[in-house]
Amino acid sequence: MAGKPKILITRRWPERVEARLAEDYRLTVNRADRPLDRAALAAALRDFDAVLPTVTDPMPAEIFDQPRLRARILANYGVGHSHIDIAAARARGIVVTNTPDVLSECTADLAMTLLLMAARRAGEGERELRAGRWAGWRPTHMIGTRVSGKTLGIIGFGRIGQAMAARARHGFGMRILVHNRSPVPAAILARHDAAEVARLEDLLPECDFVSLHCPGGGANRHLIDAGRLGLMKPSAFLVNTARGEVVHERALAQALQSGAIAGAGLDVYEDEPRVAAELLAAPNAVLLPHLGSATRETREAMGWRVAENLAAFFAGRPPRDRVA
Ligand code: 8YV
């Protein structure tokens, strides 16, 4: 038993994955399932061979600034890793892995859910009905926006962006425009009849819907700000299932309020789980609590993917999903 690596899961995980990890490692689980504070995360880096964090565990550079660290790997549960200062981890010789692929389909499903809900005013309609305010059918009641055949701009054309394009193009006959930090191979664009637009400023005015699928973190912080929201059509909708920091939240709330854009569907926020009062007050915003990957199948698959990365690392092989 003493020979097995000591690992920490910072939140509760699907039961079957926890059970398996408990067989293979000396496992500690944060059974309270509340976010660990800075001191607890710093202690985890001193006390465990592997820490398995999530989006609720901010790990800035300072947390690695301790004389003696035991952790050799941060096997992140999730594809996004902007909560971890990768450079600081690397500088201390700590490997970082993530869980790509297994959550692409479900996250794209949720982005499409938000797009449809915002366009068809599904949140507003449900709130009206549940409040007993529905006065019955009429030709002018709660008129929304047609989705089929419209133009969708996808910002960030990685795995999730492509899964979104597949749904929009082949399910809804949408025209797909793409903006990506590096050129997208022609074969991938061809699969979705997608056209690449080099400048965001040229893409935004063309779109009826804009969906964000780029990474979070410093480089993309406030990528969508007041200026860029101003380039969108007043009839257009913004969907964000990427990271809250990609959108300037206050500017978005203002754009929703002034009618600079027609609506938004959000799954992620700048300061989760806090949601700005201005967004809560906006009837044309559909707001979900970071549910992108929240299906039984995907959350288990994410766990198995972490387990695979850990097994490789402790066997001395390169983990499949190494990001640092
Ligand atoms: C998770 C996600 O909910 O993987 C991601 O990047 O946003 C979601 O799948 C969460 O971030 C896991 O840490």
mmCIF file of C-alpha atoms and ligand atoms in Angstrom:
data_model
loop_
_atom_site.group_PDB
_atom_site.id
_atom_site.type_symbol
_atom_site.label_atom_id
_atom_site.label_comp_id
_atom_site.label_asym_id
_atom_site.label_seq_id
_atom_site.Cartn_x
_atom_site.Cartn_y
_atom_site.Cartn_z
ATOM 1 C CA MET A 1 0.000 0.000 0.000
ATOM 2 C CA ALA A 2 2.749 2.456 0.973
ATOM 3 C CA GLY A 3 4.242 2.149 -2.534
ATOM 4 C CA LYS A 4 1.165 3.500 -4.291
ATOM 5 C CA PRO A 5 1.191 7.175 -5.263
ATOM 6 C CA LYS A 6 -0.838 9.474 -3.030
ATOM 7 C CA ILE A 7 -3.460 11.379 -5.011
ATOM 8 C CA LEU A 8 -6.109 14.020 -4.243
ATOM 9 C CA ILE A 9 -9.449 14.543 -5.969
ATOM 10 C CA THR A 10 -10.498 18.126 -5.180
ATOM 11 C CA ARG A 11 -14.255 17.563 -5.780
ATOM 12 C CA ARG A 12 -16.579 14.534 -5.868
ATOM 13 C CA TRP A 13 -16.283 12.552 -9.131
ATOM 14 C CA PRO A 14 -18.549 9.901 -10.665
ATOM 15 C CA GLU A 15 -18.667 6.975 -8.234
ATOM 16 C CA ARG A 16 -17.253 4.315 -10.538
ATOM 17 C CA VAL A 17 -14.191 6.410 -11.299
ATOM 18 C CA GLU A 18 -13.594 7.230 -7.630
ATOM 19 C CA ALA A 19 -13.845 3.509 -6.800
ATOM 20 C CA ARG A 20 -11.308 2.566 -9.451
ATOM 21 C CA LEU A 21 -8.849 5.289 -8.394
ATOM 22 C CA ALA A 22 -9.181 4.111 -4.786
ATOM 23 C CA GLU A 23 -8.006 0.654 -5.906
ATOM 24 C CA ASP A 24 -5.005 1.950 -7.830
ATOM 25 C CA TYR A 25 -3.804 4.761 -5.570
ATOM 26 C CA ARG A 26 -3.808 6.052 -2.013
ATOM 27 C CA LEU A 27 -6.790 8.279 -2.762
ATOM 28 C CA THR A 28 -8.077 11.234 -0.776
ATOM 29 C CA VAL A 29 -11.403 12.736 -1.844
ATOM 30 C CA ASN A 30 -12.711 16.148 -0.790
ATOM 31 C CA ARG A 31 -15.942 14.593 0.489
ATOM 32 C CA ALA A 32 -17.421 17.953 1.491
ATOM 33 C CA ASP A 33 -17.382 18.769 -2.260
ATOM 34 C CA ARG A 34 -16.934 22.481 -1.613
ATOM 35 C CA PRO A 35 -14.139 24.350 -3.436
ATOM 36 C CA LEU A 36 -10.790 24.095 -1.623
ATOM 37 C CA ASP A 37 -9.313 27.430 -0.580
ATOM 38 C CA ARG A 38 -5.888 28.728 -1.548
ATOM 39 C CA ALA A 39 -4.229 27.328 1.602
ATOM 40 C CA ALA A 40 -5.706 23.859 1.075
ATOM 41 C CA LEU A 41 -4.578 23.782 -2.554
ATOM 42 C CA ALA A 42 -1.086 24.930 -1.565
ATOM 43 C CA ALA A 43 -0.983 22.179 1.068
ATOM 44 C CA ALA A 44 -2.134 19.651 -1.537
ATOM 45 C CA LEU A 45 0.926 20.451 -3.657
ATOM 46 C CA ARG A 46 3.108 19.673 -0.638
ATOM 47 C CA ASP A 47 1.303 16.509 0.469
ATOM 48 C CA PHE A 48 0.276 14.558 -2.643
ATOM 49 C CA ASP A 49 2.125 13.002 -5.593
ATOM 50 C CA ALA A 50 -0.764 13.938 -7.886
ATOM 51 C CA VAL A 51 -3.460 16.593 -7.542
ATOM 52 C CA LEU A 52 -6.562 16.190 -9.737
ATOM 53 C CA PRO A 53 -8.112 19.670 -9.919
ATOM 54 C CA THR A 54 -11.133 21.149 -11.690
ATOM 55 C CA VAL A 55 -12.201 24.569 -12.895
ATOM 56 C CA THR A 56 -13.067 25.512 -9.273
ATOM 57 C CA ASP A 57 -9.405 25.259 -8.205
ATOM 58 C CA PRO A 58 -7.514 28.412 -9.207
ATOM 59 C CA MET A 59 -3.781 27.658 -9.235
ATOM 60 C CA PRO A 60 -1.940 30.917 -9.894
ATOM 61 C CA ALA A 61 1.860 31.224 -9.945
ATOM 62 C CA GLU A 62 2.069 32.066 -6.215
ATOM 63 C CA ILE A 63 0.674 28.687 -5.235
ATOM 64 C CA PHE A 64 3.743 26.987 -6.753
ATOM 65 C CA ASP A 65 6.066 29.355 -4.907
ATOM 66 C CA GLN A 66 6.846 27.042 -1.975
ATOM 67 C CA PRO A 67 10.204 25.542 -1.046
ATOM 68 C CA ARG A 68 9.218 21.884 -1.248
ATOM 69 C CA LEU A 69 6.545 20.474 -3.530
ATOM 70 C CA ARG A 70 5.626 16.802 -3.563
ATOM 71 C CA ALA A 71 3.188 16.992 -6.506
ATOM 72 C CA ARG A 72 4.655 15.810 -9.801
ATOM 73 C CA ILE A 73 1.500 15.928 -11.880
ATOM 74 C CA LEU A 74 -1.707 17.989 -12.026
ATOM 75 C CA ALA A 75 -4.142 15.767 -13.879
ATOM 76 C CA ASN A 76 -6.927 18.259 -14.591
ATOM 77 C CA TYR A 77 -10.518 17.037 -14.833
ATOM 78 C CA GLY A 78 -11.697 19.110 -17.820
ATOM 79 C CA VAL A 79 -10.298 20.313 -21.116
ATOM 80 C CA GLY A 80 -9.962 23.983 -20.151
ATOM 81 C CA HIS A 81 -6.980 24.726 -17.943
ATOM 82 C CA SER A 82 -6.891 28.522 -17.700
ATOM 83 C CA HIS A 83 -7.304 28.177 -13.911
ATOM 84 C CA ILE A 84 -3.784 26.697 -13.739
ATOM 85 C CA ASP A 85 -0.662 28.790 -14.322
ATOM 86 C CA ILE A 86 0.926 26.335 -16.723
ATOM 87 C CA ALA A 87 4.263 28.185 -16.948
ATOM 88 C CA ALA A 88 4.636 28.211 -13.163
ATOM 89 C CA ALA A 89 3.825 24.485 -12.952
ATOM 90 C CA ARG A 90 6.299 23.721 -15.724
ATOM 91 C CA ALA A 91 8.980 25.795 -14.004
ATOM 92 C CA ARG A 92 8.622 23.530 -10.961
ATOM 93 C CA GLY A 93 8.842 20.422 -13.144
ATOM 94 C CA ILE A 94 5.162 19.569 -12.652
ATOM 95 C CA VAL A 95 3.385 17.866 -15.554
ATOM 96 C CA VAL A 96 -0.137 19.082 -16.402
ATOM 97 C CA THR A 97 -2.708 17.034 -18.337
ATOM 98 C CA ASN A 98 -6.333 17.683 -19.390
ATOM 99 C CA THR A 99 -9.290 15.706 -20.803
ATOM 100 C CA PRO A 100 -9.941 16.647 -24.451
ATOM 101 C CA ASP A 101 -12.185 14.791 -26.970
ATOM 102 C CA VAL A 102 -14.523 13.106 -24.491
ATOM 103 C CA LEU A 103 -16.540 16.259 -23.783
ATOM 104 C CA SER A 104 -16.679 17.791 -27.268
ATOM 105 C CA GLU A 105 -20.059 16.382 -28.321
ATOM 106 C CA CYS A 106 -21.893 17.180 -25.095
ATOM 107 C CA THR A 107 -20.437 20.686 -24.886
ATOM 108 C CA ALA A 108 -21.475 21.372 -28.482
ATOM 109 C CA ASP A 109 -24.950 20.008 -27.648
ATOM 110 C CA LEU A 110 -25.171 22.532 -24.830
ATOM 111 C CA ALA A 111 -23.958 25.397 -27.042
ATOM 112 C CA MET A 112 -26.712 24.499 -29.517
ATOM 113 C CA THR A 113 -29.203 24.316 -26.636
ATOM 114 C CA LEU A 114 -28.266 27.859 -25.626
ATOM 115 C CA LEU A 115 -28.401 29.094 -29.218
ATOM 116 C CA LEU A 116 -31.877 27.658 -29.713
ATOM 117 C CA MET A 117 -33.145 28.786 -26.324
ATOM 118 C CA ALA A 118 -31.951 32.350 -26.882
ATOM 119 C CA ALA A 119 -33.292 32.548 -30.443
ATOM 120 C CA ARG A 120 -36.659 31.003 -29.576
ATOM 121 C CA ARG A 121 -37.003 32.735 -26.199
ATOM 122 C CA ALA A 122 -37.345 29.394 -24.425
ATOM 123 C CA GLY A 123 -36.231 30.695 -21.022
ATOM 124 C CA GLU A 124 -38.600 33.644 -21.167
ATOM 125 C CA GLY A 125 -41.456 31.400 -22.285
ATOM 126 C CA GLU A 126 -40.921 28.911 -19.507
ATOM 127 C CA ARG A 127 -40.703 31.650 -16.891
ATOM 128 C CA GLU A 128 -43.978 33.148 -18.151
ATOM 129 C CA LEU A 129 -45.784 29.816 -18.103
ATOM 130 C CA ARG A 130 -44.547 28.755 -14.663
ATOM 131 C CA ALA A 131 -45.495 32.135 -13.234
ATOM 132 C CA GLY A 132 -49.077 31.578 -14.419
ATOM 133 C CA ARG A 133 -48.804 34.548 -16.767
ATOM 134 C CA TRP A 134 -49.509 32.713 -20.055
ATOM 135 C CA ALA A 135 -52.660 34.221 -21.544
ATOM 136 C CA GLY A 136 -52.933 31.602 -24.316
ATOM 137 C CA TRP A 137 -51.934 31.287 -27.966
ATOM 138 C CA ARG A 138 -51.925 34.340 -30.207
ATOM 139 C CA PRO A 139 -50.168 35.117 -33.503
ATOM 140 C CA THR A 140 -47.958 37.784 -31.953
ATOM 141 C CA HIS A 141 -46.981 35.981 -28.768
ATOM 142 C CA MET A 142 -43.282 35.771 -27.817
ATOM 143 C CA ILE A 143 -41.937 35.997 -31.344
ATOM 144 C CA GLY A 144 -38.381 34.792 -31.675
ATOM 145 C CA THR A 145 -35.753 34.475 -34.392
ATOM 146 C CA ARG A 146 -35.477 31.749 -37.035
ATOM 147 C CA VAL A 147 -32.337 29.610 -36.670
ATOM 148 C CA SER A 148 -32.380 27.384 -39.763
ATOM 149 C CA GLY A 149 -30.377 28.729 -42.695
ATOM 150 C CA LYS A 150 -28.834 31.610 -40.747
ATOM 151 C CA THR A 151 -25.122 32.440 -40.466
ATOM 152 C CA LEU A 152 -23.154 31.133 -37.485
ATOM 153 C CA GLY A 153 -19.721 32.504 -36.618
ATOM 154 C CA ILE A 154 -17.552 30.083 -34.662
ATOM 155 C CA ILE A 155 -14.623 31.576 -32.788
ATOM 156 C CA GLY A 156 -12.084 28.859 -31.995
ATOM 157 C CA PHE A 157 -12.290 25.910 -34.391
ATOM 158 C CA GLY A 158 -10.884 23.100 -32.279
ATOM 159 C CA ARG A 159 -12.743 19.922 -31.399
ATOM 160 C CA ILE A 160 -15.740 21.591 -29.737
ATOM 161 C CA GLY A 161 -16.004 24.322 -32.387
ATOM 162 C CA GLN A 162 -16.056 21.652 -35.088
ATOM 163 C CA ALA A 163 -18.702 19.625 -33.241
ATOM 164 C CA MET A 164 -20.805 22.800 -33.077
ATOM 165 C CA ALA A 165 -20.300 23.377 -36.811
ATOM 166 C CA ALA A 166 -21.452 19.818 -37.570
ATOM 167 C CA ARG A 167 -24.701 20.373 -35.680
ATOM 168 C CA ALA A 168 -25.357 23.805 -37.137
ATOM 169 C CA ARG A 169 -24.456 22.934 -40.725
ATOM 170 C CA HIS A 170 -25.933 19.477 -41.048
ATOM 171 C CA GLY A 171 -28.802 19.803 -38.567
ATOM 172 C CA PHE A 172 -29.915 23.369 -39.205
ATOM 173 C CA GLY A 173 -28.529 24.177 -42.653
ATOM 174 C CA MET A 174 -26.615 27.126 -41.258
ATOM 175 C CA ARG A 175 -23.807 28.897 -43.116
ATOM 176 C CA ILE A 176 -20.614 28.537 -41.103
ATOM 177 C CA LEU A 177 -17.923 31.197 -40.748
ATOM 178 C CA VAL A 178 -14.848 30.411 -38.687
ATOM 179 C CA HIS A 179 -12.171 32.434 -36.935
ATOM 180 C CA ASN A 180 -9.229 30.569 -35.435
ATOM 181 C CA ARG A 181 -5.824 31.562 -34.038
ATOM 182 C CA SER A 182 -4.035 29.339 -36.576
ATOM 183 C CA PRO A 183 -5.144 28.539 -40.150
ATOM 184 C CA VAL A 184 -7.659 25.682 -40.338
ATOM 185 C CA PRO A 185 -6.818 22.832 -42.777
ATOM 186 C CA ALA A 186 -8.915 23.014 -45.937
ATOM 187 C CA ALA A 187 -10.255 19.472 -45.424
ATOM 188 C CA ILE A 188 -11.709 20.402 -42.030
ATOM 189 C CA LEU A 189 -13.359 23.537 -43.442
ATOM 190 C CA ALA A 190 -14.734 21.504 -46.358
ATOM 191 C CA ARG A 191 -16.365 19.002 -43.981
ATOM 192 C CA HIS A 192 -18.676 21.760 -42.728
ATOM 193 C CA ASP A 193 -18.813 23.930 -45.878
ATOM 194 C CA ALA A 194 -17.167 26.495 -43.619
ATOM 195 C CA ALA A 195 -15.327 29.644 -44.683
ATOM 196 C CA GLU A 196 -12.444 30.990 -42.646
ATOM 197 C CA VAL A 197 -12.352 34.702 -41.819
ATOM 198 C CA ALA A 198 -8.927 35.960 -40.760
ATOM 199 C CA ARG A 199 -10.069 39.030 -38.826
ATOM 200 C CA LEU A 200 -12.647 38.891 -36.070
ATOM 201 C CA GLU A 201 -13.726 42.389 -37.120
ATOM 202 C CA ASP A 202 -14.726 41.023 -40.530
ATOM 203 C CA LEU A 203 -16.542 37.973 -39.129
ATOM 204 C CA LEU A 204 -18.720 39.643 -36.482
ATOM 205 C CA PRO A 205 -20.834 41.911 -38.747
ATOM 206 C CA GLU A 206 -21.692 38.926 -40.984
ATOM 207 C CA CYS A 207 -23.185 36.682 -38.317
ATOM 208 C CA ASP A 208 -26.679 36.068 -36.976
ATOM 209 C CA PHE A 209 -25.169 33.947 -34.206
ATOM 210 C CA VAL A 210 -21.661 33.929 -32.739
ATOM 211 C CA SER A 211 -20.504 30.967 -30.626
ATOM 212 C CA LEU A 212 -17.269 31.010 -28.614
ATOM 213 C CA HIS A 213 -15.114 27.867 -28.533
ATOM 214 C CA CYS A 214 -11.618 29.256 -27.927
ATOM 215 C CA PRO A 215 -9.547 28.682 -24.783
ATOM 216 C CA GLY A 216 -9.766 31.067 -21.844
ATOM 217 C CA GLY A 217 -6.778 32.594 -20.130
ATOM 218 C CA GLY A 218 -4.739 35.741 -20.662
ATOM 219 C CA ALA A 219 -4.547 35.758 -24.458
ATOM 220 C CA ASN A 220 -8.317 35.658 -24.937
ATOM 221 C CA ARG A 221 -9.332 37.755 -21.923
ATOM 222 C CA HIS A 222 -12.124 40.125 -23.011
ATOM 223 C CA LEU A 223 -11.748 39.065 -26.635
ATOM 224 C CA ILE A 224 -15.407 40.053 -26.929
ATOM 225 C CA ASP A 225 -15.544 43.576 -25.521
ATOM 226 C CA ALA A 226 -17.788 46.605 -26.076
ATOM 227 C CA GLY A 227 -16.113 47.442 -29.392
ATOM 228 C CA ARG A 228 -16.565 43.966 -30.825
ATOM 229 C CA LEU A 229 -20.107 43.610 -29.486
ATOM 230 C CA GLY A 230 -20.766 46.855 -31.359
ATOM 231 C CA LEU A 231 -19.716 45.157 -34.603
ATOM 232 C CA MET A 232 -22.410 42.480 -34.239
ATOM 233 C CA LYS A 233 -25.820 42.932 -35.870
ATOM 234 C CA PRO A 234 -28.505 44.291 -33.503
ATOM 235 C CA SER A 235 -30.439 41.124 -34.420
ATOM 236 C CA ALA A 236 -27.543 38.788 -33.521
ATOM 237 C CA PHE A 237 -26.996 36.451 -30.554
ATOM 238 C CA LEU A 238 -23.824 35.561 -28.633
ATOM 239 C CA VAL A 239 -23.289 32.079 -27.161
ATOM 240 C CA ASN A 240 -20.503 31.349 -24.662
ATOM 241 C CA THR A 241 -19.699 27.827 -23.507
ATOM 242 C CA ALA A 242 -15.931 28.508 -23.442
ATOM 243 C CA ARG A 243 -14.744 30.555 -20.468
ATOM 244 C CA GLY A 244 -16.294 33.575 -18.775
ATOM 245 C CA GLU A 245 -13.180 35.718 -19.125
ATOM 246 C CA VAL A 246 -13.427 35.627 -22.938
ATOM 247 C CA VAL A 247 -16.351 38.072 -22.722
ATOM 248 C CA HIS A 248 -16.334 41.465 -21.011
ATOM 249 C CA GLU A 249 -19.382 40.690 -18.914
ATOM 250 C CA ARG A 250 -20.339 44.256 -18.066
ATOM 251 C CA ALA A 251 -20.101 45.295 -21.734
ATOM 252 C CA LEU A 252 -22.275 42.321 -22.678
ATOM 253 C CA ALA A 253 -24.909 43.206 -20.078
ATOM 254 C CA GLN A 254 -24.969 46.727 -21.462
ATOM 255 C CA ALA A 255 -25.270 45.480 -25.068
ATOM 256 C CA LEU A 256 -28.194 43.254 -24.056
ATOM 257 C CA GLN A 257 -29.854 46.109 -22.237
ATOM 258 C CA SER A 258 -29.387 48.728 -24.973
ATOM 259 C CA GLY A 259 -30.364 46.395 -27.817
ATOM 260 C CA ALA A 260 -26.892 46.520 -29.390
ATOM 261 C CA ILE A 261 -27.361 42.753 -29.765
ATOM 262 C CA ALA A 262 -30.574 40.725 -29.570
ATOM 263 C CA GLY A 263 -29.650 38.170 -26.946
ATOM 264 C CA ALA A 264 -27.116 35.811 -25.423
ATOM 265 C CA GLY A 265 -26.811 32.268 -24.149
ATOM 266 C CA LEU A 266 -24.207 31.814 -21.434
ATOM 267 C CA ASP A 267 -22.880 28.767 -19.616
ATOM 268 C CA VAL A 268 -19.752 30.382 -18.158
ATOM 269 C CA TYR A 269 -19.066 33.603 -16.224
ATOM 270 C CA GLU A 270 -16.160 35.828 -15.262
ATOM 271 C CA ASP A 271 -16.421 35.142 -11.526
ATOM 272 C CA GLU A 272 -18.206 31.795 -11.103
ATOM 273 C CA PRO A 273 -20.455 31.042 -9.319
ATOM 274 C CA ARG A 274 -21.251 34.747 -9.025
ATOM 275 C CA VAL A 275 -23.402 36.028 -11.894
ATOM 276 C CA ALA A 276 -23.593 39.795 -12.464
ATOM 277 C CA ALA A 277 -26.894 41.333 -11.373
ATOM 278 C CA GLU A 278 -27.177 43.085 -14.764
ATOM 279 C CA LEU A 279 -27.164 39.691 -16.504
ATOM 280 C CA LEU A 280 -29.685 38.221 -14.080
ATOM 281 C CA ALA A 281 -31.931 41.171 -14.895
ATOM 282 C CA ALA A 282 -31.648 40.744 -18.680
ATOM 283 C CA PRO A 283 -34.677 38.825 -20.042
ATOM 284 C CA ASN A 284 -32.877 38.249 -23.362
ATOM 285 C CA ALA A 285 -30.047 36.309 -21.687
ATOM 286 C CA VAL A 286 -30.343 32.544 -21.222
ATOM 287 C CA LEU A 287 -28.165 31.630 -18.242
ATOM 288 C CA LEU A 288 -27.021 28.101 -17.384
ATOM 289 C CA PRO A 289 -24.719 27.079 -14.497
ATOM 290 C CA HIS A 290 -21.637 25.732 -16.346
ATOM 291 C CA LEU A 291 -23.300 22.541 -17.594
ATOM 292 C CA GLY A 292 -21.325 22.058 -20.831
ATOM 293 C CA SER A 293 -19.922 18.622 -20.029
ATOM 294 C CA ALA A 294 -22.531 17.690 -17.436
ATOM 295 C CA THR A 295 -23.829 14.357 -18.726
ATOM 296 C CA ARG A 296 -23.343 11.051 -16.933
ATOM 297 C CA GLU A 297 -21.519 9.608 -19.936
ATOM 298 C CA THR A 298 -19.145 12.521 -20.372
ATOM 299 C CA ARG A 299 -18.341 13.108 -16.712
ATOM 300 C CA GLU A 300 -17.394 9.416 -16.408
ATOM 301 C CA ALA A 301 -15.370 9.547 -19.605
ATOM 302 C CA MET A 302 -13.514 12.605 -18.262
ATOM 303 C CA GLY A 303 -12.658 10.614 -15.145
ATOM 304 C CA TRP A 304 -11.407 7.636 -17.154
ATOM 305 C CA ARG A 305 -9.298 9.999 -19.241
ATOM 306 C CA VAL A 306 -7.661 11.417 -16.097
ATOM 307 C CA ALA A 307 -7.073 7.847 -14.889
ATOM 308 C CA GLU A 308 -5.403 7.000 -18.200
ATOM 309 C CA ASN A 309 -3.126 10.042 -17.960
ATOM 310 C CA LEU A 310 -2.177 9.173 -14.379
ATOM 311 C CA ALA A 311 -1.503 5.516 -15.154
ATOM 312 C CA ALA A 312 0.827 6.475 -18.009
ATOM 313 C CA PHE A 313 2.621 9.077 -15.911
ATOM 314 C CA PHE A 314 3.272 6.773 -12.962
ATOM 315 C CA ALA A 315 4.349 3.970 -15.321
ATOM 316 C CA GLY A 316 6.981 6.319 -16.731
ATOM 317 C CA ARG A 317 5.238 6.748 -20.103
ATOM 318 C CA PRO A 318 4.266 10.115 -21.620
ATOM 319 C CA PRO A 319 0.648 10.884 -20.677
ATOM 320 C CA ARG A 320 -1.575 11.193 -23.737
ATOM 321 C CA ASP A 321 -3.005 14.630 -22.861
ATOM 322 C CA ARG A 322 0.015 16.487 -21.615
ATOM 323 C CA VAL A 323 -0.367 20.282 -21.846
ATOM 324 C CA ALA A 324 2.787 21.121 -19.843
HETATM 325 C C1 8YV B 1 -16.033 21.190 -16.716
HETATM 326 C C2 8YV B 1 -15.175 22.502 -18.766
HETATM 327 O O1 8YV B 1 -17.280 21.460 -16.232
HETATM 328 O O2 8YV B 1 -13.651 20.854 -19.409
HETATM 329 C C3 8YV B 1 -13.877 22.030 -19.319
HETATM 330 O O3 8YV B 1 -13.070 22.879 -19.710
HETATM 331 O O4 8YV B 1 -15.498 23.637 -18.834
HETATM 332 C C4 8YV B 1 -16.101 21.513 -18.178
HETATM 333 O O5 8YV B 1 -16.025 20.322 -18.848
HETATM 334 C C5 8YV B 1 -15.035 21.816 -15.823
HETATM 335 O O6 8YV B 1 -14.370 22.869 -16.379
HETATM 336 C C6 8YV B 1 -14.079 20.789 -15.293
HETATM 337 O O7 8YV B 1 -12.982 21.326 -14.643
#
